Short mmCIF file of C-alpha atoms and ligand atoms in Angstrom, two decimals:
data_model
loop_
_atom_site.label_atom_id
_atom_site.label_comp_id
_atom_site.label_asym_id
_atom_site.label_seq_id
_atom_site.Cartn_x
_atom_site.Cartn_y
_atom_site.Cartn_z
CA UNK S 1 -107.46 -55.18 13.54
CA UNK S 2 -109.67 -58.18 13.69
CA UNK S 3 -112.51 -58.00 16.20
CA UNK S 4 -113.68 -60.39 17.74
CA UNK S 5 -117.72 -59.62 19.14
CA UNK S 6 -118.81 -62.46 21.34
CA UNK S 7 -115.43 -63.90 23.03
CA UNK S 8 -116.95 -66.90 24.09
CA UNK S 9 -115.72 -70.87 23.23
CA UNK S 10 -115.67 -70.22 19.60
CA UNK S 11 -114.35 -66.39 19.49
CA UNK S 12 -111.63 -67.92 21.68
CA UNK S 13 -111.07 -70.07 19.26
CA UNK S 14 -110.40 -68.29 16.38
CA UNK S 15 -108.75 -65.34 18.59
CA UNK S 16 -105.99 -68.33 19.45
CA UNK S 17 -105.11 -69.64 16.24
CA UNK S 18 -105.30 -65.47 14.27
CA UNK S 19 -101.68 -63.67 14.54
CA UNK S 20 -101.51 -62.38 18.66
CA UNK S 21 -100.96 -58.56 17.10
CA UNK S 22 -103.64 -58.57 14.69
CA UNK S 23 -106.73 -59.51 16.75
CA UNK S 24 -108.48 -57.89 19.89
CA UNK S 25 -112.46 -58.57 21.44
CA UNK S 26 -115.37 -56.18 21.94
CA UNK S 27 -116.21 -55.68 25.06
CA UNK S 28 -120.26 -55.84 26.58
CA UNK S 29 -121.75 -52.36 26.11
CA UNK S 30 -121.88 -52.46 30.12
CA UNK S 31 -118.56 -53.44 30.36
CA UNK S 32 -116.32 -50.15 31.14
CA UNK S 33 -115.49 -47.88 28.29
CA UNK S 34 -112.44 -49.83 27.34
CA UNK S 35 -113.28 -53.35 29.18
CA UNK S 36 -110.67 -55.65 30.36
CA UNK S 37 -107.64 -57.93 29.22
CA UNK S 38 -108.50 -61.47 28.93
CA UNK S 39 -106.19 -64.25 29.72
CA UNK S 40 -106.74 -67.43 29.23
CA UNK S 41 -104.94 -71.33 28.35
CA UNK S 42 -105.74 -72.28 24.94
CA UNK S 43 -105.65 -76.48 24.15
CA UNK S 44 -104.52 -77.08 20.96
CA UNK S 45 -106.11 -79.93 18.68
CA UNK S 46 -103.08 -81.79 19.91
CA UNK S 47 -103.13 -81.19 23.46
CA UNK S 48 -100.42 -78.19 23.91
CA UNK S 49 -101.34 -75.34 26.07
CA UNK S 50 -101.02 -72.33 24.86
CA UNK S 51 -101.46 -68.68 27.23
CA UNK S 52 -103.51 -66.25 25.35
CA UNK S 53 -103.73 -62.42 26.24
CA UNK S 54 -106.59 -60.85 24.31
CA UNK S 55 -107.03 -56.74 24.51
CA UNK S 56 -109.99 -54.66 24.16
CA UNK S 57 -110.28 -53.10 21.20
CA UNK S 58 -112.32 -49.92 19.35
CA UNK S 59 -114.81 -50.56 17.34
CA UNK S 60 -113.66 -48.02 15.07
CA UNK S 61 -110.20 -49.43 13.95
CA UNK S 62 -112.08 -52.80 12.89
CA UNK S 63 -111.41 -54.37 9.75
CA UNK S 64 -113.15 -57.84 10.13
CA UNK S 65 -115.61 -58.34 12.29
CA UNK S 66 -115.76 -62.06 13.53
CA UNK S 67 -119.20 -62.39 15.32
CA UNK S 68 -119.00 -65.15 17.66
CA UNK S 69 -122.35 -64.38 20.07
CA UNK S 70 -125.34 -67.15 20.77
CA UNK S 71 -127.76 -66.89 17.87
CA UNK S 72 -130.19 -64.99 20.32
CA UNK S 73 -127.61 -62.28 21.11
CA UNK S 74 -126.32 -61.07 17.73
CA UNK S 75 -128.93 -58.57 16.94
CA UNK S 76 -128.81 -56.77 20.13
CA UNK S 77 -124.94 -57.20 20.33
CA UNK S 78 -124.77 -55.54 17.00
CA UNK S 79 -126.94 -53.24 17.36
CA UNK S 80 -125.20 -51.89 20.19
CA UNK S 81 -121.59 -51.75 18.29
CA UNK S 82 -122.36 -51.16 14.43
CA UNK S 83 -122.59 -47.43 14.38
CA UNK S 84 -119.17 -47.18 15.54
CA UNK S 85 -117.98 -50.05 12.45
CA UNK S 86 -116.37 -48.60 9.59
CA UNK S 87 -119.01 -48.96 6.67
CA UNK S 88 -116.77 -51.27 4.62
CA UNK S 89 -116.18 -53.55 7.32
CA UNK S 90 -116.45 -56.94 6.02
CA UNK S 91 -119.16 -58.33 9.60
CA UNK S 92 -118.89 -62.63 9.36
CA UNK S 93 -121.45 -64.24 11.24
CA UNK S 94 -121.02 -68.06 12.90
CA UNK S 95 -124.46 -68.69 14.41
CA UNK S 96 -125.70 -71.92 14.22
CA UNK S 97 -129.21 -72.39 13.16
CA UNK S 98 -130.92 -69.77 10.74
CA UNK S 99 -132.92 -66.71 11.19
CA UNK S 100 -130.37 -64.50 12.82
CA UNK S 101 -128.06 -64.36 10.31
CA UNK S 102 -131.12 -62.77 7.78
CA UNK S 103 -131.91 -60.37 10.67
CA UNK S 104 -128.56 -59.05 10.97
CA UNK S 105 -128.64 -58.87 6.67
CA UNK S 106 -131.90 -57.04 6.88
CA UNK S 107 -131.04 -54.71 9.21
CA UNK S 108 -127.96 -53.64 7.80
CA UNK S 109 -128.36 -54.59 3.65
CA UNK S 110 -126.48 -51.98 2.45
CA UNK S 111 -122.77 -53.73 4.87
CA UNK S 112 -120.62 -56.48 3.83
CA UNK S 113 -122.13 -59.12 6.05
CA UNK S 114 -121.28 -62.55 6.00
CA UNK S 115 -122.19 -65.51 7.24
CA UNK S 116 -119.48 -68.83 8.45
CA UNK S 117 -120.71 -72.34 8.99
CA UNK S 118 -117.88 -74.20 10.85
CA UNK S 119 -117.93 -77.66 11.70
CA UNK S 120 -114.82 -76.61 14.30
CA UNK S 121 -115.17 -77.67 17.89
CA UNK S 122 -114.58 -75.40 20.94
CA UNK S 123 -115.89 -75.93 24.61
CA UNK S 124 -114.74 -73.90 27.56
CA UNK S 125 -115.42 -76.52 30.57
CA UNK S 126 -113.82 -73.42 33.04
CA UNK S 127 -113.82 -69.53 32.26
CA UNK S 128 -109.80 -69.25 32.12
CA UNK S 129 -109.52 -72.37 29.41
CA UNK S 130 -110.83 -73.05 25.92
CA UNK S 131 -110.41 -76.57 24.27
CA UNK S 132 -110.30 -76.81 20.20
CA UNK S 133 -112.14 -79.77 20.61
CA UNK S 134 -112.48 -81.21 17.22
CA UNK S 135 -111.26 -80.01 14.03
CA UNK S 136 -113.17 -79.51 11.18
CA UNK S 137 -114.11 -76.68 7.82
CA UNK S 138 -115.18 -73.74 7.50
CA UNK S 139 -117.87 -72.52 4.86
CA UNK S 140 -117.67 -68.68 3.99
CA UNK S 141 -120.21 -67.25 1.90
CA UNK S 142 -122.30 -63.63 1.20
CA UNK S 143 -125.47 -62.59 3.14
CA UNK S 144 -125.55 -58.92 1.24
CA UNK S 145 -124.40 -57.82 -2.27
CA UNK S 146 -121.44 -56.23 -0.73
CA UNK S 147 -120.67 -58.93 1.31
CA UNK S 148 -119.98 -61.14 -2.31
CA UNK S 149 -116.73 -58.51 -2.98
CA UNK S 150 -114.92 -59.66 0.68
CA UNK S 151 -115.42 -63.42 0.81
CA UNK S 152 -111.85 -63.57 -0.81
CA UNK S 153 -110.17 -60.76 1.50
CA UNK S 154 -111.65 -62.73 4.55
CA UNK S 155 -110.82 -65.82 3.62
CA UNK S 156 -107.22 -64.93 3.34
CA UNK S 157 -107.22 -63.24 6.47
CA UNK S 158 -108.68 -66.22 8.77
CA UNK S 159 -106.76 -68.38 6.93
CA UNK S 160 -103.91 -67.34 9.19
CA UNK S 161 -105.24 -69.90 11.59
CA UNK S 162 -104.30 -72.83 9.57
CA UNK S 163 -107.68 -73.95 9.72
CA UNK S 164 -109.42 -75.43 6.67
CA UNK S 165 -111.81 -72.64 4.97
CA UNK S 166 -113.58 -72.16 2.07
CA UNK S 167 -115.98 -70.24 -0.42
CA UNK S 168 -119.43 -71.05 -0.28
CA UNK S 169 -121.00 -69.13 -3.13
CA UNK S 170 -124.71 -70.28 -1.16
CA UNK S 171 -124.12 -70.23 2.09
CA UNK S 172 -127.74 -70.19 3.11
CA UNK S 173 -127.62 -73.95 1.74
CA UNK S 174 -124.90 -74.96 3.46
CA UNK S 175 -126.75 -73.45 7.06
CA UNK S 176 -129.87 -75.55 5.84
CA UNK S 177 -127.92 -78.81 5.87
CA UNK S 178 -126.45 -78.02 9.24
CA UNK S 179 -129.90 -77.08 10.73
CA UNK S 180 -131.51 -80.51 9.48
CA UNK S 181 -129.21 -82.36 11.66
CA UNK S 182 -128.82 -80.00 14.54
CA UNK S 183 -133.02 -79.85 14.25
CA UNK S 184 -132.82 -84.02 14.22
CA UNK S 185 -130.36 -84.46 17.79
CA UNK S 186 -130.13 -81.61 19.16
CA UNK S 187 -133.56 -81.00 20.61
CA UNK S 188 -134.02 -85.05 21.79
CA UNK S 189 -130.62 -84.72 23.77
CA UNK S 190 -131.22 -82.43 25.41
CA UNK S 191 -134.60 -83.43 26.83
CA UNK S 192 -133.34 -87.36 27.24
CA UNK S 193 -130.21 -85.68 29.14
CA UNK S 194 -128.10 -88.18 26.84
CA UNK S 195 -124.82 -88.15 24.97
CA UNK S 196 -125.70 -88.13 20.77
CA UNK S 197 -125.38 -91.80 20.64
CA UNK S 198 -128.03 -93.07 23.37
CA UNK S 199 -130.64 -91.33 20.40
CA UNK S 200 -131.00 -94.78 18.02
CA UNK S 201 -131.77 -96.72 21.54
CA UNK S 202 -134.06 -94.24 22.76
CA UNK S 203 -138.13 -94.65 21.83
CA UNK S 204 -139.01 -91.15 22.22
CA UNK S 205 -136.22 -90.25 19.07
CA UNK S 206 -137.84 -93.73 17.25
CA UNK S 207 -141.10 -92.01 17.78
CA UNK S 208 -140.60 -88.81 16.21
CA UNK S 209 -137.93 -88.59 14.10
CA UNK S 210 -140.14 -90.03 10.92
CA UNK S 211 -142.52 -87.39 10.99
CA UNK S 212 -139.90 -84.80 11.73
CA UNK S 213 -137.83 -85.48 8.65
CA UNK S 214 -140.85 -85.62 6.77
CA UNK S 215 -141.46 -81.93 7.95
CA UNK S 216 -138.03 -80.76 7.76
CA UNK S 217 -138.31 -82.17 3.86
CA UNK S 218 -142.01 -80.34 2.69
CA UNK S 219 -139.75 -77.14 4.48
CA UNK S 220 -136.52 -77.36 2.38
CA UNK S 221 -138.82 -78.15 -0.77
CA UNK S 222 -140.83 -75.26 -0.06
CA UNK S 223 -137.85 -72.38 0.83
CA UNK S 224 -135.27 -73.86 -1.85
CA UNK S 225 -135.31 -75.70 -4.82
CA UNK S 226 -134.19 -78.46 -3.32
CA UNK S 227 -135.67 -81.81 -3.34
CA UNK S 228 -134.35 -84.01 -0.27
CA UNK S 229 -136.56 -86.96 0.50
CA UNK S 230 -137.29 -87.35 4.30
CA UNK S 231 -135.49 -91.09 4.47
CA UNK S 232 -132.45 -89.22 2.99
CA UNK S 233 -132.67 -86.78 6.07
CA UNK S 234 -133.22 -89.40 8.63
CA UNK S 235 -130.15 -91.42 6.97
CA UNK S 236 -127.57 -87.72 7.34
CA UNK S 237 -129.01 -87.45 11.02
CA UNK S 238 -128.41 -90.93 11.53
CA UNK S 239 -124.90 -90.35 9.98
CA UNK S 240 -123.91 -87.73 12.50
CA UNK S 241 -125.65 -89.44 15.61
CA UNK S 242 -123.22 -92.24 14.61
CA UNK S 243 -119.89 -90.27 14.60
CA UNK S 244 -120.68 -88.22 17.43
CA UNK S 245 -122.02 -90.79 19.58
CA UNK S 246 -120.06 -89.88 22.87
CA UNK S 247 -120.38 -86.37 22.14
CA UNK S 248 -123.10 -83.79 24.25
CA UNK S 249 -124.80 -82.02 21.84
CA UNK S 250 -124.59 -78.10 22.33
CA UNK S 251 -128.00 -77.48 23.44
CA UNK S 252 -127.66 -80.68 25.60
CA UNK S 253 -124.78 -79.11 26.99
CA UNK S 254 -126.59 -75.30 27.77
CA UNK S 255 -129.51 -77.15 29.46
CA UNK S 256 -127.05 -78.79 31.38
CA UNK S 257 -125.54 -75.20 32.35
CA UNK S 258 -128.85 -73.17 33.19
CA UNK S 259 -128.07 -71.27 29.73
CA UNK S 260 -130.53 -70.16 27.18
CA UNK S 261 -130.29 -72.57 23.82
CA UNK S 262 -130.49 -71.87 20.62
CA UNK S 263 -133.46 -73.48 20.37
CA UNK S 264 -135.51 -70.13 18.94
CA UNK S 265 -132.87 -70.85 15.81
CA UNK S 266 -133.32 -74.07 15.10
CA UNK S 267 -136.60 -76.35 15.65
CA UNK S 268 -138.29 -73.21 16.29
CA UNK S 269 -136.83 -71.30 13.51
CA UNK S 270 -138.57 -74.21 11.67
CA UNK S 271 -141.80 -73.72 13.52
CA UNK S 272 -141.70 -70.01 12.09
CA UNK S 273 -140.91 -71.04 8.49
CA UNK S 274 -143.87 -73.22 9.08
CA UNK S 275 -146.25 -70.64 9.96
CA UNK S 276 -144.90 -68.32 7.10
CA UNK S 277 -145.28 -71.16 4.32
CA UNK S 278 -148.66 -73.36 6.27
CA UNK S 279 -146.85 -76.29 6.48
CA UNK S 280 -147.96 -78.03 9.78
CA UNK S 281 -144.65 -79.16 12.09
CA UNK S 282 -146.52 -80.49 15.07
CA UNK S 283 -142.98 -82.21 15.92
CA UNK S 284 -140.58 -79.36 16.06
CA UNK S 285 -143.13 -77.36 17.81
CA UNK S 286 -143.54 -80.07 20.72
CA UNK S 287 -139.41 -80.25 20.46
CA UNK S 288 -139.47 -76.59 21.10
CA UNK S 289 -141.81 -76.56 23.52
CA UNK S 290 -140.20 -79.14 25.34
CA UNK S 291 -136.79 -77.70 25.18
CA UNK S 292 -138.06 -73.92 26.27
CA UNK S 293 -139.33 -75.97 29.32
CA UNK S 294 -135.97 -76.99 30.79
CA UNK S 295 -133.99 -73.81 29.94
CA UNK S 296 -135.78 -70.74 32.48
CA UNK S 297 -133.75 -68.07 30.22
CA UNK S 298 -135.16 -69.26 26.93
CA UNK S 299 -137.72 -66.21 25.62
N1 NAP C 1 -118.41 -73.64 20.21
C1 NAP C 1 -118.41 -74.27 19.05
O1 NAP C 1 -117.68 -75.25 18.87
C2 NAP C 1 -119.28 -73.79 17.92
C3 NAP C 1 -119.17 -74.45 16.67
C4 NAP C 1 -119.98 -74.01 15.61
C5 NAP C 1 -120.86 -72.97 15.79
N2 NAP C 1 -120.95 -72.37 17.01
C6 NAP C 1 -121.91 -71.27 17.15
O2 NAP C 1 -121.17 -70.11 17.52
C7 NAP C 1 -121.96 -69.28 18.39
C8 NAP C 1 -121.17 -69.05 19.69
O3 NAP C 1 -121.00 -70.30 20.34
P1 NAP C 1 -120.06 -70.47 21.61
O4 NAP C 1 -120.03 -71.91 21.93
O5 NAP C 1 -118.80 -69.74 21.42
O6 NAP C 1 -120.95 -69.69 22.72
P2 NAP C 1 -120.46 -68.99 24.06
O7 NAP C 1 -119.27 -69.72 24.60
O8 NAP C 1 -121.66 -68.83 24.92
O9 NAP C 1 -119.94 -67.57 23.56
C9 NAP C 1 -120.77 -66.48 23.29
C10 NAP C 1 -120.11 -65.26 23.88
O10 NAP C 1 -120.80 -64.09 23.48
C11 NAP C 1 -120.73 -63.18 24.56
N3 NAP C 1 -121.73 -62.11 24.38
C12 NAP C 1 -123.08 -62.21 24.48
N4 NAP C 1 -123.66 -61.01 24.25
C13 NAP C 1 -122.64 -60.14 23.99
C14 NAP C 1 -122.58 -58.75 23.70
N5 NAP C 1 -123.69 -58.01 23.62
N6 NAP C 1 -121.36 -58.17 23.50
C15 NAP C 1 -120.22 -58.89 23.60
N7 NAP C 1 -120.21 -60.23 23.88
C16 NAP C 1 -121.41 -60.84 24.08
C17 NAP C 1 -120.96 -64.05 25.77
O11 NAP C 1 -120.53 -63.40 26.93
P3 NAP C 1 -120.84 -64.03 28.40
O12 NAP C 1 -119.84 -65.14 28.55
O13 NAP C 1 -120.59 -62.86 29.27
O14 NAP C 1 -122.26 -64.50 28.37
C18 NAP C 1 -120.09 -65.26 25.42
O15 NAP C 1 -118.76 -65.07 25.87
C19 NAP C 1 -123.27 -70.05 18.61
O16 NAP C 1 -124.24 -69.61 17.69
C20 NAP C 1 -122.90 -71.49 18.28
O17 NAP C 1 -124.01 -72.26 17.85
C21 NAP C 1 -120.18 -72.76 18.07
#
């Protein structure tokens, strides 16, 4: 069976698109033993609704684990379930952000674990209804040895979806360029309280976003061997705050909610990186700081 840990917007997601038979969710360790069904509408791309059912499932007849938790609640999440995985379990990980995903790998080095960055779009504006919002790709690639052996199995197995996926030999690039411009809107959106596109009219963005690409550049020079100059990450950010401009970014949208963001994973994971390397990032700590302020739940 596929499991699916986490069956939030995304786990619903992928949980609508996989073969009905093949896929079930794990429950909340303080759910009862065997949790509950879970019904809900799914809205294709194209607008059809479609009912889902979605069963509880063991943890022990897993044979891909999709993990489909906030950044913040993988860890624990996994923590709670691995000992009852089968040890060749390929475990795929779609946190935004970085930092959790190398947790999870250095907890459990020794397990096929994998990590997914999807460009795929799911909201779930009521708790009986899930939206695939926009489509987009999917980037598969190893976070342990083992995991290098499965990207092929997996990749045939969610490709049962339809969805476009792919190989990504290094994956932990691929979750760098999607941090950059998550780290560049995501944080000023949700403390304007504006959709993507107000950022290029908005002086607080004008004010910082020089010095924060700058930051986000001595960073990716320092932890890869990658040279990206700072106007070439304003001009990507730019890019994306462009296409997206009606769009509420995901943190945006958690504020918004009362939910705890995934701010920890992003500007902070920078902050952290920071530290670790003494690079100063005055920026994304004061974008941290600021976010933490308006969600109570944040740690
Ligand atoms: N949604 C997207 O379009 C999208 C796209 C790309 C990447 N992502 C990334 O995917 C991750 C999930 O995003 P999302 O939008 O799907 O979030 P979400 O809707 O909040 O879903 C997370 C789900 O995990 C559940 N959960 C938390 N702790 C758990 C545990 N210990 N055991 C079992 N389930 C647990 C939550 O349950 P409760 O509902 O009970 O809290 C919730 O249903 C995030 O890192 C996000 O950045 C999302």
């Amino acid at each position: 069976m596929i499991g699916i840990l986490g069956a939030g917007a995304l786990g619903r997601l992928w949980a609508a698109l996989l073969p009905a038979d093949q896929v079930g969710y794990l429950s909340r360790p303080e759910a009862s033993l065997s949790g509950q069904d879970v019904d809900y509408i799914f809205e294709s791309i194209s607008g059809e609704e479609h009912p889902i059912h979605l069963s509880p499932i063991t943890p022990e007849t897993i044979s891909v684990l999709l993990v489909t938790t906030k950044a913040g609640d993988t860890l624990t999440a996994l923590q709670h379930r691995m000992p009852a995985i089968p040890l060749r379990t390929p475990i795929v990980l779609f946190q935004n952000g970085l930092g959790s995903q190398q947790s999870v790998a250095e907890a459990w080095p020794d397990r096929p674990i994998l990590a997914a960055s999807t460009t795929e779009g799911a909201n779930r504006p009521t708790p009986e209804r899930v939206i695939h919002a926009g489509l987009g790709k999917t980037w598969l690639g190893p976070m342990t040895p083992s995991g290098r052996q499965c990207v092929e199995d997996v990749l045939r197995v969610l490709k049962q979806t339809g969805l476009e996926l792919h190989a990504e030999e290094n994956i932990l690039t691929r979750l760098w360029d999607k941090l950059i411009v998550n780290a560049g809107i995501n944080p000023f959106t949700a403390i304007l309280d504006c959709p993507n596109g107000d950022l290029l009219e908005s002086a607080f963005f004008q004010k910082h976003i020089g010095a924060l690409c700058r930051e986000m550049a001595l960073l990716v020079a320092a932890e890869t061997d990658r040279d990206l100059s700072p106007e070439d990450l304003q001009e990507r950010i730019r890019d994306v705050v462009i296409r997206t401009a009606r769009n509420t970014s995901s943190m945006r949208a958690d504020v918004l909610r009362g939910k705890p963001t995934e701010i920890d994973f992003i500007n902070g994971y920078l902050v952290g990186l920071g530290k670790k390397l003494g690079i100063p990032t005055p920026v994304n700590q004061l974008l941290t700081e600021q976010v933490k302020q308006l969600s109570p739940h944040s740690e």
